Coordinates of C-alpha atoms in Angstrom, one line a residue:
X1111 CA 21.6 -26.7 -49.6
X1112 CA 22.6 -23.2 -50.8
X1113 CA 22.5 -22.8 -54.5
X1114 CA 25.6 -20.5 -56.5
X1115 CA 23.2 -17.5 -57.4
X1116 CA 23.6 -17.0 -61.0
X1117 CA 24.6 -13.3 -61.6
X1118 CA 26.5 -11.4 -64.7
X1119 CA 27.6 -8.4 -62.6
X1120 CA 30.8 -7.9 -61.2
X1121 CA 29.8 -8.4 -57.8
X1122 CA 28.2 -11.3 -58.6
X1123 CA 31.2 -12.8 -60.8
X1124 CA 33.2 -12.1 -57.8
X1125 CA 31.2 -14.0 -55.4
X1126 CA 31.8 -16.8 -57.6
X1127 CA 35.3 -17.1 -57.1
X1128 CA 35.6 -19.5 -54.8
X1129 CA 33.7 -22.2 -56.2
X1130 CA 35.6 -21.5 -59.7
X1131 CA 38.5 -22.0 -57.2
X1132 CA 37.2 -25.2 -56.0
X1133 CA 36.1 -26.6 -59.4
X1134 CA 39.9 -25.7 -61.1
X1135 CA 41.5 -27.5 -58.7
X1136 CA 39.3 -30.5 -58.9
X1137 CA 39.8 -30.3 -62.7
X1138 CA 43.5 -31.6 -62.4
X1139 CA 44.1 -34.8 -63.0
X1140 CA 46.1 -35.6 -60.4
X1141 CA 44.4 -33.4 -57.7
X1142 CA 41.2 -35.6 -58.6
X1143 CA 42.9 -38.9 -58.8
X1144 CA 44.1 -38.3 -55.0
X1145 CA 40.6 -37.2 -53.6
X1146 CA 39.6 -40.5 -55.2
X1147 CA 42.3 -42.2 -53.5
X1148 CA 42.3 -40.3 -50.2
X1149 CA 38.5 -41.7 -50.1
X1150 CA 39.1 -44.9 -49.3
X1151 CA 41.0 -44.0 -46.4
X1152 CA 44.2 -42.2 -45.1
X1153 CA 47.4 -42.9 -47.1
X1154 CA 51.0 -41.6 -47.0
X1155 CA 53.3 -40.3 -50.4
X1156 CA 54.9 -43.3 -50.7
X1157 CA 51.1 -45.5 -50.9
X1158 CA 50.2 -42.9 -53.1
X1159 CA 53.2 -42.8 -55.3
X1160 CA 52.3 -46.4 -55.6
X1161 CA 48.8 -46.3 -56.2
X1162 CA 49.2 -43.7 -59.0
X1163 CA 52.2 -44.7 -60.4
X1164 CA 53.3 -40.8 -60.0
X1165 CA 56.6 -39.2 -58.8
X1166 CA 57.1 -38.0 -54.7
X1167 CA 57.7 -34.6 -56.2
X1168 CA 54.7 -35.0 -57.9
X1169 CA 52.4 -36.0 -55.4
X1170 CA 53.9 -33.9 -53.3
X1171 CA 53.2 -30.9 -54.7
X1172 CA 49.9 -31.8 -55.6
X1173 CA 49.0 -32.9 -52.1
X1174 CA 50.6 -29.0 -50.9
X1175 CA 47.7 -27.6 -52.9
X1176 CA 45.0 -29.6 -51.7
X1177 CA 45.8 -29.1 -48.4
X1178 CA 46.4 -25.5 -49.0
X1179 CA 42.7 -25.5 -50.4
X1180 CA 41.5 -27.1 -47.1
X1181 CA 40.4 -30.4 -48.6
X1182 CA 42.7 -32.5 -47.5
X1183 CA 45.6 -32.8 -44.2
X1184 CA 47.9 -35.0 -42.4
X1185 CA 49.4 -36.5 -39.8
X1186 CA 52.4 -37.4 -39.1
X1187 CA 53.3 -40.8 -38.2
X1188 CA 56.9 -41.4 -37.2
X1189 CA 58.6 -39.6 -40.1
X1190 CA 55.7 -40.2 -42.7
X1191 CA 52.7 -38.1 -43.1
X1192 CA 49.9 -39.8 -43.2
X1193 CA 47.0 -37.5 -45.7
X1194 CA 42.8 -37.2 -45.1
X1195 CA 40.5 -36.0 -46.9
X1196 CA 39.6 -32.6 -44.1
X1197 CA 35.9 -32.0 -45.8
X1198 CA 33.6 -35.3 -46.2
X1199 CA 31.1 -33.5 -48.3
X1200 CA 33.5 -33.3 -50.8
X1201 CA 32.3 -36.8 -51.3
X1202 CA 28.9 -35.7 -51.7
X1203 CA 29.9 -33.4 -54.7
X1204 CA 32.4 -36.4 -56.2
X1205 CA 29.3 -38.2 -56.1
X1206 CA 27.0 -35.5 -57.4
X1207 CA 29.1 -35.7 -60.6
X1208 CA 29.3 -39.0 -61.4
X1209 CA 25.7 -39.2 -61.4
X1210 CA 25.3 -35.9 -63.5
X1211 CA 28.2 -37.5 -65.9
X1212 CA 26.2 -40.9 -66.2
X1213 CA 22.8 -38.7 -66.9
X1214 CA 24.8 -36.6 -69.6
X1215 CA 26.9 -39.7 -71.1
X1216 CA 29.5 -38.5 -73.6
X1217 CA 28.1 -35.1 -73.8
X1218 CA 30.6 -33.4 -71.3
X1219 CA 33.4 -35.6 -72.9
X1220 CA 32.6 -34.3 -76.9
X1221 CA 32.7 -30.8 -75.6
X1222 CA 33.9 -28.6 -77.9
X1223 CA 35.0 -26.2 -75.4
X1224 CA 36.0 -28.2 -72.1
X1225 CA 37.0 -31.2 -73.6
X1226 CA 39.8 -30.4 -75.3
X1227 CA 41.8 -27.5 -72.4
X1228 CA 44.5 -28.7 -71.6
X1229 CA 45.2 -31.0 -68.5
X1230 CA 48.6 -29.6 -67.8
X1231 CA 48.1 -26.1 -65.8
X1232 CA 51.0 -24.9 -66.4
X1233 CA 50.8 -25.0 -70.2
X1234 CA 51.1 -21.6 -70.4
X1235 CA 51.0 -21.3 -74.5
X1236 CA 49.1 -18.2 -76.1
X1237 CA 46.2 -20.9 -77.2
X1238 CA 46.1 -22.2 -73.9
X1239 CA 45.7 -18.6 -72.9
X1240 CA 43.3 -17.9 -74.7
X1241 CA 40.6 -21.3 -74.5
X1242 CA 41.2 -20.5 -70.4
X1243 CA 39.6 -16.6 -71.2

């Protein structure tokens, strides 16, 4: 397994942009709700609607940028689509947190930092601005 190379230079910080990619759009909510879903097996909007008690729209949208991200794709099945998760060791890293979040108990949680962003992304308010600097 290849480790993320800690580095403070700009090259460095740059490399790390895809994995801050990965980890802000695993942070959502609703994005992390579906993976969880979508891991138990394919699903269409209307199962996932369902299962999350969320809005098509919502879904939707949400589904667009996970797909767009490369973790997850569809078929389509007569006029549904039917999503997957693409990747399955994104399951491997779902799983590597839960067991880092059950060593660390409430510590992540009572964050003074994390804990308390925002869940909405596009709160866009000065404070918001500023915790996301």
């Amino acid at each position: 397994m290849q480790m993320i190379a800690a580095s403070t230079d700009v090259a460095g910080r740059a490399a790390l942009a895809p994995a801050v990619a990965l980890f802000r759009g695993l942070s959502d909510p609703t994005r992390l709700a579906l993976v969880r879903r979508l891991a138990l097996g394919e699903a269409r909007v209307v199962d996932l609607c369902a299962a999350l008690g969320l809005g098509q729209s919502t879904v939707s949208n949400h589904l667009a940028c996970l797909r767009e991200c490369g973790l997850v794709d569809f078929r389509p099945q007569g006029r549904a689509s039917v999503y997957h998760l693409t990747r399955p060791e994104l399951m491997d890293l779902l799983a590597a947190a839960e067991g880092l979040l059950a060593a660390t108990g409430n510590a992540v949680a009572l964050c003074p930092t994390y804990a308390t962003l925002p869940v909405d992304e596009h709160d866009s308010t000065p404070a918001t601005k500023e915790r996301a600097r």
